[in-house]
Each structure stands twice: as structure tokens, then as C-alpha cells.
XYZ file of C-alpha atoms in Angstrom:
711
model
C 51.955 33.684 75.684
C 55.846 32.371 75.961
C 58.703 35.015 75.356
C 59.568 32.460 72.342
C 56.040 32.726 70.993
C 55.773 36.644 70.982
C 59.285 36.958 69.581
C 58.446 34.894 66.569
C 55.386 37.428 65.932
C 56.523 40.877 66.259
C 53.821 43.644 65.625
C 53.672 46.904 65.771
C 52.747 48.898 68.720
C 48.569 49.389 68.638
C 47.554 52.751 68.161
C 44.255 54.447 68.505
C 42.524 54.472 65.058
C 39.100 54.599 63.520
C 38.737 50.948 63.408
C 38.903 50.365 67.338
C 36.455 52.989 67.175
C 33.922 51.448 64.794
C 32.022 48.889 66.431
C 29.691 48.279 63.310
C 33.374 46.864 61.134
C 34.563 45.187 64.397
C 30.996 43.563 64.797
C 31.242 42.381 60.708
C 34.579 41.056 61.260
C 33.873 38.936 64.215
C 30.431 37.621 62.795
C 32.978 36.725 59.555
C 35.711 35.299 61.572
C 33.408 33.054 63.455
C 32.115 32.199 60.115
C 35.551 30.942 58.869
C 36.005 29.387 61.987
C 32.630 27.209 61.942
C 33.354 26.264 58.683
C 36.841 24.773 59.393
C 35.696 22.998 62.355
C 32.638 21.589 59.953
C 35.209 20.602 57.012
C 37.145 18.546 59.705
C 33.815 17.089 61.502
C 32.767 16.020 58.150
C 36.386 15.407 56.860
C 35.286 11.566 55.395
C 33.408 13.584 52.784
C 34.756 17.288 53.194
C 38.391 15.840 51.903
C 37.350 13.761 49.135
C 39.714 16.655 47.227
C 42.025 18.514 49.326
C 41.476 21.721 50.651
C 43.149 24.278 53.123
C 41.538 26.723 55.530
C 42.134 30.156 56.775
C 42.101 29.352 60.437
C 44.760 31.639 62.125
C 44.866 33.831 59.235
C 41.028 35.374 59.223
C 41.538 38.642 60.839
C 44.552 39.792 58.094
C 42.377 38.437 55.343
C 39.088 39.853 56.565
C 41.049 43.427 56.967
C 42.274 43.259 53.228
C 39.079 42.327 52.039
C 37.301 45.307 53.678
C 39.888 47.627 51.758
C 38.379 46.478 48.583
C 36.098 47.968 45.829
C 34.272 46.255 42.758
C 36.622 48.268 40.271
C 39.790 46.534 42.171
C 41.598 43.446 41.167
C 42.522 40.390 43.464
C 44.739 37.483 43.246
C 43.738 35.538 46.396
C 46.196 32.115 47.254
C 44.650 28.878 48.491
C 44.359 29.759 52.016
C 42.090 32.558 51.683
C 38.730 31.818 52.092
C 38.197 34.104 55.223
C 39.357 36.478 52.275
C 36.252 36.007 49.987
C 33.851 35.600 52.533
C 34.675 39.230 53.394
C 34.377 39.832 49.726
C 30.560 38.757 49.828
C 30.474 35.295 48.847
C 28.367 32.609 50.832
C 30.102 30.098 52.663
C 27.473 28.140 50.194
C 29.363 29.265 47.348
C 33.074 27.610 48.652
C 31.386 24.947 49.797
C 29.845 23.826 46.375
C 33.784 24.629 45.061
C 34.963 22.338 48.026
C 32.979 19.218 46.528
C 33.331 19.960 43.196
C 29.811 20.664 42.394
C 28.309 21.752 38.944
C 26.921 25.236 40.277
C 30.324 25.843 41.926
C 30.659 29.691 40.604
C 34.612 29.685 39.896
C 34.951 26.727 37.721
C 31.922 24.334 38.083
C 34.012 21.642 39.771
C 36.986 21.680 37.996
C 39.685 23.208 40.219
C 40.391 23.005 44.237
C 39.004 24.738 46.861
C 40.082 28.528 47.393
C 41.113 28.693 43.775
C 38.829 31.711 42.786
C 37.792 33.038 39.468
C 35.094 35.675 39.844
C 33.501 38.479 37.619
C 30.579 39.876 39.261
C 29.247 43.051 39.915
C 29.764 44.159 43.833
C 33.070 42.136 43.953
C 36.845 42.954 42.881
C 37.793 40.886 39.436
C 39.163 37.702 40.743
C 41.149 35.995 37.563
C 42.326 32.511 37.500
C 45.448 31.533 39.146
C 47.380 28.453 39.860
C 48.035 26.759 43.195
C 50.012 29.690 45.001
C 53.357 28.899 44.822
C 54.769 32.494 44.227
C 53.619 32.339 40.738
C 50.488 34.568 41.215
C 52.445 37.412 41.841
C 53.378 37.951 37.821
C 49.612 37.879 36.814
C 48.379 40.116 39.500
C 51.248 42.512 38.736
C 50.416 42.448 35.151
C 47.042 42.963 36.250
C 48.015 45.971 37.711
C 50.526 46.817 34.807
C 47.156 47.184 32.893
C 45.806 49.590 34.905
C 48.652 52.165 34.966
C 48.967 51.631 31.447
C 44.655 52.674 30.822
C 45.702 55.784 33.279
C 48.902 56.731 31.435
C 47.099 56.588 28.040
C 44.007 58.114 29.062
C 41.595 55.318 28.271
C 38.880 54.335 30.560
C 39.349 51.365 32.626
C 37.228 48.605 31.363
C 36.031 47.454 34.535
C 34.574 50.994 35.484
C 32.595 50.830 32.619
C 31.281 47.189 33.256
C 30.098 47.966 36.539
C 29.236 52.053 36.069
C 32.059 53.183 38.867
C 31.873 56.232 39.534
C 35.518 56.756 39.346
C 35.924 58.375 42.923
C 38.207 54.890 43.794
C 41.489 54.548 42.198
C 41.770 50.853 41.490
C 44.077 48.514 42.994
C 45.270 45.110 42.542
C 46.094 42.955 45.718
C 48.264 40.192 45.473
C 47.669 37.555 48.435
C 50.989 35.206 49.059
C 52.403 33.267 51.738
C 56.012 33.997 53.263
C 57.182 30.737 51.703
C 56.215 31.732 47.911
C 58.618 34.544 48.355
C 61.637 32.773 47.404
C 60.296 31.971 44.130
C 62.374 33.422 41.319
C 59.099 35.030 39.718
C 58.555 36.636 42.728
C 61.477 38.836 42.545
C 60.619 39.358 38.439
C 57.190 41.016 39.504
C 58.882 43.111 42.225
C 60.738 44.666 40.042
C 58.504 45.603 37.346
C 56.218 47.171 39.853
C 59.111 49.203 40.913
C 60.171 49.946 37.609
C 57.011 51.256 36.426
C 55.784 52.448 39.750
C 52.383 50.046 39.738
C 49.124 50.039 41.814
C 49.870 46.568 43.514
C 49.595 45.657 47.105
C 51.018 42.406 47.765
C 50.144 40.877 50.897
C 52.466 38.416 52.502
C 50.558 36.127 54.863
C 53.726 34.541 57.005
C 52.862 31.519 59.206
C 56.470 30.201 59.835
C 55.737 27.022 57.789
C 55.341 25.696 54.158
C 54.566 22.268 54.603
C 56.412 20.341 57.203
C 59.606 22.782 56.623
C 59.895 25.742 58.891
C 61.046 29.214 58.078
C 64.315 28.510 59.584
C 64.875 26.023 57.354
C 63.429 27.722 53.978
C 64.598 31.317 54.050
C 67.601 33.431 54.875
C 65.123 36.652 56.017
C 61.515 37.013 56.044
C 59.173 38.892 53.718
C 59.939 42.203 55.378
C 63.444 42.241 55.305
C 63.905 40.689 51.929
C 61.601 43.849 50.554
C 64.250 46.257 51.913
C 66.383 45.160 48.621
C 63.991 46.882 46.830
C 63.957 50.553 46.735
C 60.525 52.251 45.996
C 58.594 50.110 47.457
C 56.827 50.794 50.497
C 56.469 48.063 53.465
C 54.952 47.345 56.560
C 54.698 45.080 59.265
C 51.340 44.143 60.438
C 50.218 41.213 63.251
C 48.210 39.231 61.379
C 46.307 37.256 64.072
C 45.282 41.296 64.950
C 42.414 42.384 63.161
C 43.250 46.398 64.190
C 46.733 45.680 63.575
C 45.943 44.167 60.417
C 43.195 46.730 59.579
C 45.257 49.797 60.158
C 48.565 48.571 57.937
C 46.301 47.490 54.625
C 44.352 51.188 54.862
C 47.662 52.825 54.969
C 49.281 50.613 52.531
C 45.876 50.504 50.183
C 45.724 54.650 50.779
C 49.691 55.006 49.381
C 48.953 52.794 46.325
C 45.845 54.347 45.545
C 47.066 57.872 45.745
C 49.624 56.408 42.988
C 52.369 56.217 45.080
C 53.969 53.191 44.254
C 53.534 49.233 44.918
C 53.044 48.545 48.758
C 54.477 45.082 50.312
C 52.417 44.095 53.759
C 53.844 41.268 56.116
C 51.740 39.870 58.403
C 53.017 37.123 61.110
C 49.684 34.420 61.113
C 49.371 31.826 63.521
C 48.668 28.399 61.222
C 45.888 26.545 63.104
C 44.624 24.076 61.019
C 46.319 21.666 59.106
C 48.486 22.497 56.032
C 45.899 20.809 53.605
C 43.204 18.455 54.290
C 45.874 15.884 53.186
C 49.022 17.076 55.113
C 47.642 17.035 58.606
C 49.161 19.374 61.328
C 49.615 15.859 63.742
C 52.167 14.462 61.444
C 54.498 17.441 62.031
C 53.904 19.944 63.921
C 54.420 19.098 67.746
C 54.800 21.515 70.313
C 55.230 24.457 67.920
C 51.173 23.992 67.554
C 50.247 24.795 71.329
C 52.326 28.299 70.363
C 50.254 28.970 67.786
C 47.009 28.176 69.584
C 47.403 31.242 71.857
C 47.661 33.602 69.225
C 44.168 32.766 67.637
C 42.717 35.869 66.271
C 39.110 35.128 66.885
C 39.193 34.971 70.706
C 41.340 38.233 70.387
C 38.873 39.596 68.827
C 36.193 38.497 71.042
C 38.071 40.183 74.153
C 38.679 43.423 72.064
C 34.877 43.718 71.801
C 33.799 42.974 75.315
C 36.299 45.463 76.234
C 34.007 47.956 73.942
C 31.148 47.166 75.575
C 29.968 44.799 73.757
C 27.387 42.372 75.697
C 28.653 38.784 75.863
C 24.838 37.792 75.014
C 25.085 39.184 71.770
C 28.637 37.504 70.479
C 26.948 34.069 71.482
C 24.141 35.441 69.203
C 26.746 36.083 65.970
C 28.418 32.515 66.920
C 24.925 30.813 66.833
C 24.092 32.197 63.592
C 27.177 31.762 61.746
C 27.281 28.019 63.343
C 23.375 27.849 61.929
C 24.077 29.522 58.403
C 26.901 27.297 58.151
C 25.043 23.713 58.891
C 22.089 25.230 56.523
C 24.649 25.926 53.641
C 26.526 22.580 54.149
C 23.423 20.686 53.529
C 22.292 22.577 50.401
C 25.712 21.941 49.014
C 25.970 18.783 49.593
C 22.014 18.452 47.815
C 23.650 20.234 44.627
C 23.987 18.490 41.744
C 27.338 17.097 40.356
C 28.733 18.381 36.746
C 26.952 16.831 34.043
C 29.884 14.600 32.407
C 29.228 15.330 29.123
C 30.603 18.595 29.606
C 33.923 17.871 30.265
C 35.514 19.470 27.057
C 33.684 22.632 27.065
C 35.806 25.815 27.334
C 39.273 24.669 26.088
C 39.352 27.756 24.046
C 37.399 30.978 23.961
C 35.395 30.730 20.609
C 37.793 32.180 17.526
C 37.467 35.907 16.474
C 38.605 35.124 12.712
C 36.678 32.453 11.003
C 36.838 33.659 7.572
C 40.065 34.916 5.306
C 39.331 38.700 4.751
C 41.092 41.910 2.983
C 43.416 42.031 0.419
C 46.428 39.750 0.198
C 47.720 40.699 -3.092
C 46.773 44.541 -3.450
C 47.380 45.682 -7.110
C 50.682 47.847 -7.236
C 51.892 46.646 -3.609
C 55.533 45.792 -3.548
C 56.829 42.700 -2.260
C 57.764 42.637 1.350
C 60.371 40.662 3.591
C 58.906 38.265 6.280
C 60.392 40.873 8.878
C 58.820 43.781 7.024
C 55.257 42.242 7.234
C 55.317 41.407 10.747
C 56.714 44.619 11.630
C 53.353 46.451 9.758
C 51.151 44.260 10.960
C 52.046 45.015 14.657
C 52.140 48.707 13.276
C 48.809 48.363 12.342
C 47.458 46.836 15.365
C 49.227 49.353 17.480
C 47.494 52.384 15.237
C 43.881 50.556 15.020
C 43.861 49.430 19.025
C 44.614 52.061 21.682
C 44.539 49.011 24.689
C 47.501 46.817 22.179
C 50.681 47.034 23.250
C 54.143 45.671 23.132
C 56.906 44.892 25.182
C 60.040 42.640 25.485
C 64.147 42.257 25.630
C 65.126 44.991 23.329
C 61.950 45.613 21.319
C 61.808 49.443 22.373
C 64.171 52.189 22.492
C 66.353 52.803 19.306
C 66.993 48.800 18.587
C 63.604 47.398 18.362
C 64.636 44.300 18.578
C 67.631 42.034 17.745
C 66.027 41.537 14.245
C 64.930 45.186 14.090
C 61.168 43.497 13.960
C 59.961 46.357 16.021
C 61.819 48.865 14.755
C 60.831 52.241 15.287
C 57.595 51.380 17.048
C 58.493 52.729 20.361
C 59.566 56.136 18.843
C 56.101 56.140 17.008
C 53.756 55.059 20.097
C 55.762 55.962 23.143
C 57.653 54.058 25.708
C 54.534 53.543 27.517
C 52.860 51.434 24.961
C 56.278 49.806 23.004
C 59.314 48.799 25.724
C 61.726 46.930 26.853
C 61.370 44.642 29.422
C 64.142 42.999 31.675
C 65.691 39.834 31.535
C 62.219 38.394 32.750
C 60.688 35.584 30.748
C 58.326 34.455 32.615
C 57.540 38.551 33.656
C 56.986 39.010 30.147
C 54.480 35.564 29.469
C 52.734 35.633 32.746
C 51.603 39.102 32.646
C 49.873 39.129 29.804
C 47.556 36.755 31.820
C 47.079 39.944 34.072
C 46.962 42.291 31.226
C 44.009 40.315 29.563
C 41.906 40.163 32.415
C 42.162 43.925 32.744
C 41.285 44.322 29.000
C 44.650 45.466 27.799
C 46.089 43.386 24.664
C 49.430 42.447 24.966
C 51.595 41.418 22.346
C 55.062 40.483 23.855
C 58.591 38.724 22.443
C 60.665 36.354 23.831
C 64.225 37.287 22.362
C 64.700 34.086 21.213
C 63.210 30.174 21.124
C 65.744 28.645 23.228
C 64.889 31.501 25.830
C 61.756 30.678 26.418
C 62.164 27.916 29.390
C 61.805 30.123 31.899
C 58.282 31.211 30.770
C 56.938 27.593 30.626
C 55.560 27.763 34.233
C 53.525 30.919 33.910
C 52.601 29.519 29.987
C 51.539 26.159 31.398
C 49.804 26.758 34.797
C 48.601 30.567 34.234
C 47.641 31.244 30.459
C 46.761 27.663 29.098
C 44.654 26.732 32.033
C 42.845 30.150 32.591
C 39.745 29.748 29.946
C 39.036 25.995 31.031
C 39.346 26.231 34.748
C 36.851 29.311 34.985
C 34.393 28.193 32.327
C 35.135 30.234 30.147
C 35.363 33.708 32.236
C 39.047 34.168 31.823
C 40.753 33.568 28.525
C 43.939 34.789 28.061
C 43.990 37.030 24.923
C 48.265 36.793 24.279
C 49.876 37.189 21.453
C 53.907 36.012 22.287
C 55.825 36.036 19.325
C 59.156 33.803 19.040
C 61.891 33.996 17.089
C 62.717 30.478 15.600
C 65.122 28.214 13.805
C 68.465 27.658 12.753
C 70.681 29.112 9.643
C 74.432 29.942 9.592
C 76.035 29.284 12.920
C 73.556 30.639 15.151
C 74.986 28.017 17.666
C 73.366 25.946 20.631
C 71.134 29.141 22.325
C 69.592 30.677 19.181
C 68.892 27.904 16.885
C 66.261 25.758 18.616
C 63.315 24.561 17.403
C 60.603 23.865 20.465
C 56.902 23.563 18.738
C 56.765 20.029 19.743
C 57.263 20.759 23.578
C 54.842 23.679 23.071
C 52.132 21.547 21.431
C 51.901 19.374 24.542
C 50.601 22.325 26.284
C 46.776 22.261 25.644
C 45.014 25.716 25.540
C 47.508 27.722 23.832
C 47.559 27.900 20.050
C 50.833 27.901 17.836
C 51.286 29.425 14.970
C 53.765 29.146 12.092
C 53.775 31.371 9.063
C 56.328 31.026 6.059
C 56.007 33.835 4.410
C 55.318 37.303 4.445
C 51.726 37.354 3.090
C 50.901 34.738 6.027
C 53.217 36.323 8.076
C 50.573 39.424 8.397
C 47.217 37.919 8.112
C 48.218 35.189 10.690
C 49.839 38.554 13.231
C 46.606 40.003 12.976
C 44.251 37.007 13.678
C 46.570 35.625 16.532
C 46.273 39.679 17.677
C 42.427 39.283 17.875
C 42.318 35.758 19.176
C 40.758 35.825 22.589
C 43.259 32.681 23.371
C 46.741 32.516 24.285
C 48.739 32.191 20.580
C 52.526 31.786 20.302
C 53.556 32.785 16.705
C 56.635 31.334 15.797
C 59.071 33.078 13.324
C 62.199 31.971 10.968
C 65.048 33.712 11.657
C 66.094 32.245 8.285
C 63.333 33.437 6.727
C 62.831 36.983 7.975
C 65.193 38.377 5.251
C 65.090 35.836 2.567
C 68.749 35.227 2.802
C 69.145 31.912 2.833
C 69.631 30.308 -0.505
C 66.002 28.534 -1.544
C 64.060 31.033 0.652
C 63.437 33.876 -2.052
C 59.436 32.863 -2.416
C 59.153 33.871 1.347
C 59.116 37.113 -0.027
C 55.946 38.258 -1.321
C 53.593 40.892 -2.017
C 52.406 42.560 1.125
C 48.793 42.236 1.887
C 46.594 45.385 2.793
C 46.290 46.673 6.458
C 43.398 44.527 8.035
C 44.129 41.135 6.296
C 43.452 38.545 8.066
C 44.081 34.404 7.476
C 41.563 32.446 10.011
C 43.902 30.070 12.578
C 43.805 26.206 11.455
C 43.987 26.563 8.028
C 46.721 24.755 6.029
C 47.396 26.248 2.537
C 49.321 24.556 -0.775
C 52.400 25.572 -1.257
C 52.828 23.744 -4.237
C 50.500 21.993 -6.339
C 51.281 18.252 -8.208
C 50.833 18.245 -12.114
C 47.329 16.807 -13.109
C 49.030 14.453 -15.341
C 51.361 12.629 -13.191
C 48.530 12.786 -10.189
C 46.712 10.808 -12.657
C 49.447 8.155 -13.165
C 50.330 7.621 -9.667
C 53.484 9.225 -9.929
C 52.935 12.168 -7.035
C 53.314 12.057 -3.393
C 52.525 15.002 -0.411
C 55.166 16.382 1.802
C 53.559 17.979 4.929
C 55.683 20.534 6.660
C 55.487 24.566 7.848
C 58.016 27.242 8.397
C 61.755 26.273 6.612
C 60.838 22.806 5.622
C 58.146 24.140 2.405
C 61.507 25.817 0.955
C 63.856 22.597 1.476
C 60.527 20.722 -0.432
C 60.308 23.318 -3.145
C 64.114 22.915 -3.767
C 63.804 19.149 -3.229
C 61.034 19.030 -5.751
C 62.746 20.655 -8.537
C 64.632 16.808 -8.972
C 61.167 15.316 -9.443
C 58.920 17.552 -11.556
C 55.177 17.797 -11.092
C 55.783 15.177 -8.406
C 55.168 16.645 -5.253
C 52.774 19.321 -3.786
C 53.681 20.765 -0.701
C 51.083 21.232 2.492
C 52.400 24.169 4.473
C 50.486 23.463 7.322
C 50.686 27.498 8.862
C 49.057 26.998 12.412
C 50.213 23.722 14.181
C 47.724 23.989 16.770
C 44.621 24.053 15.825
C 45.660 21.733 13.175
C 43.956 21.433 9.603
C 44.029 17.884 9.688
C 40.913 17.468 7.229
C 43.692 19.425 4.540
C 46.230 16.885 5.564
C 43.793 13.904 5.261
C 42.243 15.345 1.799
C 45.806 15.485 0.482
C 46.666 12.365 1.634
C 43.733 10.356 0.214
C 44.835 12.085 -2.905
C 48.204 11.223 -3.252
C 48.745 7.837 -1.249
C 52.158 8.710 -0.108
C 53.388 11.116 2.791
C 56.578 12.487 3.808
C 56.400 14.674 6.894
C 58.980 17.103 7.343
C 60.475 19.176 9.814
C 63.322 21.034 11.299
C 62.900 19.950 14.835
C 64.772 16.411 15.745
C 62.739 13.907 14.898
C 62.540 11.039 17.677
C 59.269 11.567 19.727
C 58.342 15.030 17.752
C 55.134 16.361 16.608
C 55.954 15.218 12.948
C 56.165 11.720 14.399
C 52.842 12.305 15.818
C 51.395 13.733 13.253
C 52.593 10.585 11.069
C 51.300 8.183 13.143
C 48.127 10.001 12.871
C 47.771 10.037 9.228
C 48.360 6.572 9.248
C 45.485 5.891 11.654
C 43.192 7.691 9.902
C 44.217 7.340 6.251
C 45.832 3.816 6.035
C 43.138 2.577 3.645
C 44.759 5.475 1.299
C 48.298 4.932 1.705
C 50.451 3.272 -1.153
C 53.832 3.441 1.360
C 53.967 4.091 5.247
C 54.312 7.653 6.199
C 57.705 9.020 5.599
C 59.238 11.155 8.235
C 62.669 13.434 8.372
C 63.993 15.535 10.429
C 67.240 16.914 11.847
C 69.638 14.911 14.168
C 68.451 13.843 17.572
C 70.747 15.454 19.369
C 70.339 18.032 22.609
C 71.557 20.964 20.763
C 72.719 22.760 17.306
C 76.396 23.205 17.089
C 77.753 26.767 16.660
C 80.176 25.636 13.480
C 78.683 25.801 10.317
C 79.713 22.812 8.676
C 78.469 20.746 11.959
C 75.255 22.319 11.372
C 74.561 21.474 8.032
C 75.332 17.915 9.008
C 72.512 18.044 11.810
C 69.965 19.821 9.737
C 67.620 19.271 6.986
C 68.562 20.439 3.496
C 67.117 20.352 0.211
C 69.620 17.287 -0.823
C 68.644 15.052 1.759
C 64.888 15.685 1.334
C 65.390 15.067 -2.401
C 66.897 11.274 -1.243
C 63.819 10.832 0.887
C 61.560 11.587 -1.415
C 63.189 9.345 -4.401
C 62.918 7.030 -2.034
C 59.227 7.525 -0.806
C 58.082 8.058 -4.827
C 59.855 4.880 -5.756
C 58.032 2.439 -2.793
């Protein structure tokens, strides 16, 4: 080894440990290391077949990955990254199972042929829970930390861990989460969000950072000012270790110490492991294109001959090691042939598992209990969450400023923290990505999170997690890991909120498949839909119009309704008629339909006073799933339709819906489908007069209705 190479792979000095004396452990590690190496060699030899889909292998990283696998128990949770096939072998998975994913076969146990090699998702006795995660570029840190957060939550509330009951664990091992990540991904801002929360809440998580000094073709020197170990020094309270990731004993000692620290609930830990990269970055980005002399340096640090030499020093006969190598080769070859012969997915199943089945399929409970007072929308939301927290101990509520004394900037969580405690209702840092992404890990553990983004305009940092982690989890895991997540988002413009507190975002959200979007317009619907959204096993974004919260905007008095009883629920995806047309006007053909939601309901109600009995208003209430049957039925009844929105109109959900109506109801239409919305500008102006010019209003909508009715 050159001096340059040795300096680039610092390691702790070896010390005597039980691992070095445990030949059974070392033999097991060696056999699995051989298996991983044989798999990588076979994939290269069979690259015409194996590289049809992109994959990466563990070559060079096997020692640290196996050392990590040997620390995990079935009550733990793990977030491997895409190079961690040796870790998966260490957990007991067969090469055959990994090959099924490599070849995108029907029996791939993780995704049924839907996602990449090395992207596992597994819920199996004897193995840690492995929730879904996307291709690891730092994003896995937040869901993994969310899982640790849920584990800590159950412990601090004195609740049984759902996983322990599932596997009938004896409770001797406190569960932890392993988050495996590459050093290049540590520069992602979302990693810092995860580390902040792990330390603030002293969460049971080990961050294993595998550092091979490469991104794709960029080196560590190009990508970072410091490595992960040095970076972690900026997070007081984070226990950190360096290990030689190419040496199994060093890796095992370090991870053993880190896991002991976390299991004893002394806080989170970070282990930085320097590893050689011996294979390609991926099968599609080959090492010979950019590695040059560097590859030779890395090959001198191959962990496989290192461990072989150590076993020989400990007296293991060379013939026994040769037999282990032959066994590994035979197993890999046999599993490859079996995987090649396995069936491909049935194309007819391509659309399965977009969502887990809804929990609420019918309206239930009392919508208008006798003697009940009218409630504001904001109070109905507060009472709905209060009911949920009282009834479901696994539920918790967090976001910016929702805890403590304030209870949200709109007082929508007032006093909940005092009532249920700071472990259940709490403030987060300004971390939209963590607020949303942590719910994926929370849900995998069995917690039921309700979270809040303070304003719709602030949701953009969370979209990475919402799109890649939450929305895809159910589909890519064949339904094993739907994400039960209720995300509350105050939305909309009124009274000079300005460009960063007034935006409408529903069209952007509705391009994300795998999430549901709800938009109530009155207190009763708010309470019923809030409960349904909480009970739904899928990610639900609840858009709550700030201008309707207190019914202070003229014309929105009807948003205040009799408050339903506790337990009232409305199924998602069911529209409601907010105003009926007069039957005589309908018989004469003098009516039209307004399809809308949120504030649009009240613009349409006010505007319709100019056309008594001529306007039916359909309140969608849920934008995805969309009750298109109700839209089509009402369209055929009236023949003239206006789709009304608060969003800028160009390329909006409203225009999309208008096109769908014209496609499916063309023969019933007596006029083109009209659309109306806000001006096509990038933001809502602060000045109230400018705001009025940009937004729809009752008067503007009345003009459009007059044109439609006279068409």
C-alpha cells in the first residue's frame, strides 16, 4: 500500500475484541463476503443480461455492511442504500431474492419488479423492518429518523412497540434504526435536518456513512469541505466514530459500540467508515471511464483478502477457506439460473397498489346533532384533532409553532400541547422536509402522524420527500408500506397576505400520483374530512383556506356550520351539492352548473344571487380522488358548466377538469365548458387593491355566469 493510499483511508488502531476471537463470526462474514463478491463477478460476466436494468454492488464495502447486519435484530428498522447488497445477505436474504429484483421478476419480494436492485422493502419475521426508500442521495435520512422518532414516541408514552407484538419479541433488545448512507449524500441539506431532530429528541438511530471518496465521477475533494466524521462534530450530542470500513474487525468493533450506545438510549450515533470502491459506480457508469490509477490504490484495500489472511493467521485451514469459496460460487450460480427462469410480472397487474384500500367508505356519525352550536372552520379542525388525539394514543401532531403556548399561527392547535404533552404535540425547527418526510418512517413503525406546513407557499422544500418517499411507497412495495400521513396546509389569499402567504398549490399537488388532496369549504366538512383523512392509510394533504377559518371575509358566513358530533366522518372522494337550482328553471333549460371548491363556493353563491334559481353549485370537497361521477351527472343535468378556482388558470387543475368534462360529456353540453380563476401571475401582490384585481370575486364570477347562461 502506498503512503498516499494509507493516508486516504484512516482507521482506528486494531484492538483486541471478542470479534477477533470469534471464529464462527469471522467464518460467517467471510462466507457472505465471498457470496457478495461472486454475485458482483457474475453480474459483470453476464452483463448483457444483468445490466438490462441499472444496479450497483457492494464490492469494497462488504466488511462494513456485514458488520452492520450482524448488529441488527428483528425488532429493529433499517434503511439500506443502493450499494448494500452485502448488508442484505448479512440479514439472511438469499442471492436468489436479490437477483429477482435485479431482473425485475414477478417474485421479487420487495417490489414485484417495480424498483431498482438494492432498493429493498421488507416486513418479515426474523429480519429488521425495511421500509421503502428512494434512490439514496441523502433523502433516506429523514424517513429513517422519523422511524426512530416513532420508536422513541412509543417508549416515552409507555405504549407497546407494534413491531414487538408482530414478531412476539421478548423485549430484551431496545429497538434501533440503522440509516445507511454514502458520504457524498451527507452534503444534502435534508441530512442536516435529520441530524438536528435526532439530537434534539435523542432518537435511537445509527447513521452508517460509507465513504469511498467518490460520488459518480466526482471525488470527495471536489464535493465536500470535510468528511462526514468532521461534519458530525458540528452536532453536539451526536456520538461519532471512525472505523476502517475495509476491515471487518474494525468495522464490527465500531458498530458494536455505536449500537450499544444507542440501545442504552444515550442518544444517536454516527459511524464513518472509509471503504474502497472496487466495482463500477453502477452498471451504467463504468469504472474504466473515469477511475484511472485510483482504482489500483483501492484494490489494495479489498476487504476480502484481508479477512482471508486474518482467518489463516487464526489457524483456519486454507482448504476450509477454499471450500467456502467453492460453496459461494455454487450457490450464486444455482440461484442465478433459478432467477433467470422465474416468471416476469403479469402486465395486467401494472396498476395495482397505487393506494391502500380506504378505511372510510361511507358517511357516518351525526352531522347536525340536536342542540349543537355553530362552529367556525378553525374550531372544527381543532376539535377534530382533539378527538383524534384523545381516541388514538398512537397519534401525534407536530409542525412549526403548533406546540407550546401559541398552538399554531391561526390558533388551529390551541392548547393541544398543554392537554396532551410536548411529546405528542410539539414544535419542529423550520424544516418542511423533515415535517413531511418523517411521516414515512413514523407510519412504518406504527405511529399515526398529523403534521402541518405553516403556509402553502412554504411546502416546496417538502416536495422532495412528498414525491419520492411518501407518494411512491405503497406502489413500489406492493402495498407493504402505505404511508399513513395527514398533512395540514393553510392555503389561499385574502386581505393582503402577500406573495409568500397567499398562494394556491393544488394543481402542483395533483400532479403527484399516490397522494390524496382534500379541500373542505365549511366547518362540518372540515371535521368529517379531517377524521377520514387521518384514518386513511395513505398520504393525505388537507388544504384549509385561511379566509374561511373565521368566516371574516364578507360572503363566507355559511362556512360556519353546526358542528358535527365526535366521530363524524365523510369518505374522501365524495362531492356535495352546496346549492341546488330551482326545478322550474331547470325544466326550462335556464340553469348552469358551477364546479368548484374552497373559496370558490362562496364566490359562486354570492354571484348566483344575480340569477335566482339558475345556478347549481357542486363542491368537490376532495380533489383526489375526484368524484367525477357527480361532476358528469350534474353536467348532464344542466348542459352548461363553469369550473371555478382560486388558482391562476393557465395549465391548472380547473382547465384539466374542464377538458375532461368536454371529453366525457360532450353530447350533453349546450356550451363550451367555461373556466375562471386568478390572473396568470407568479405571486399574489401585497397591496389589497392589487390583490383584488388578481383574484376572482363575486362580481367577476357573476359576469362569467351571465355569459354562460346566455350562450
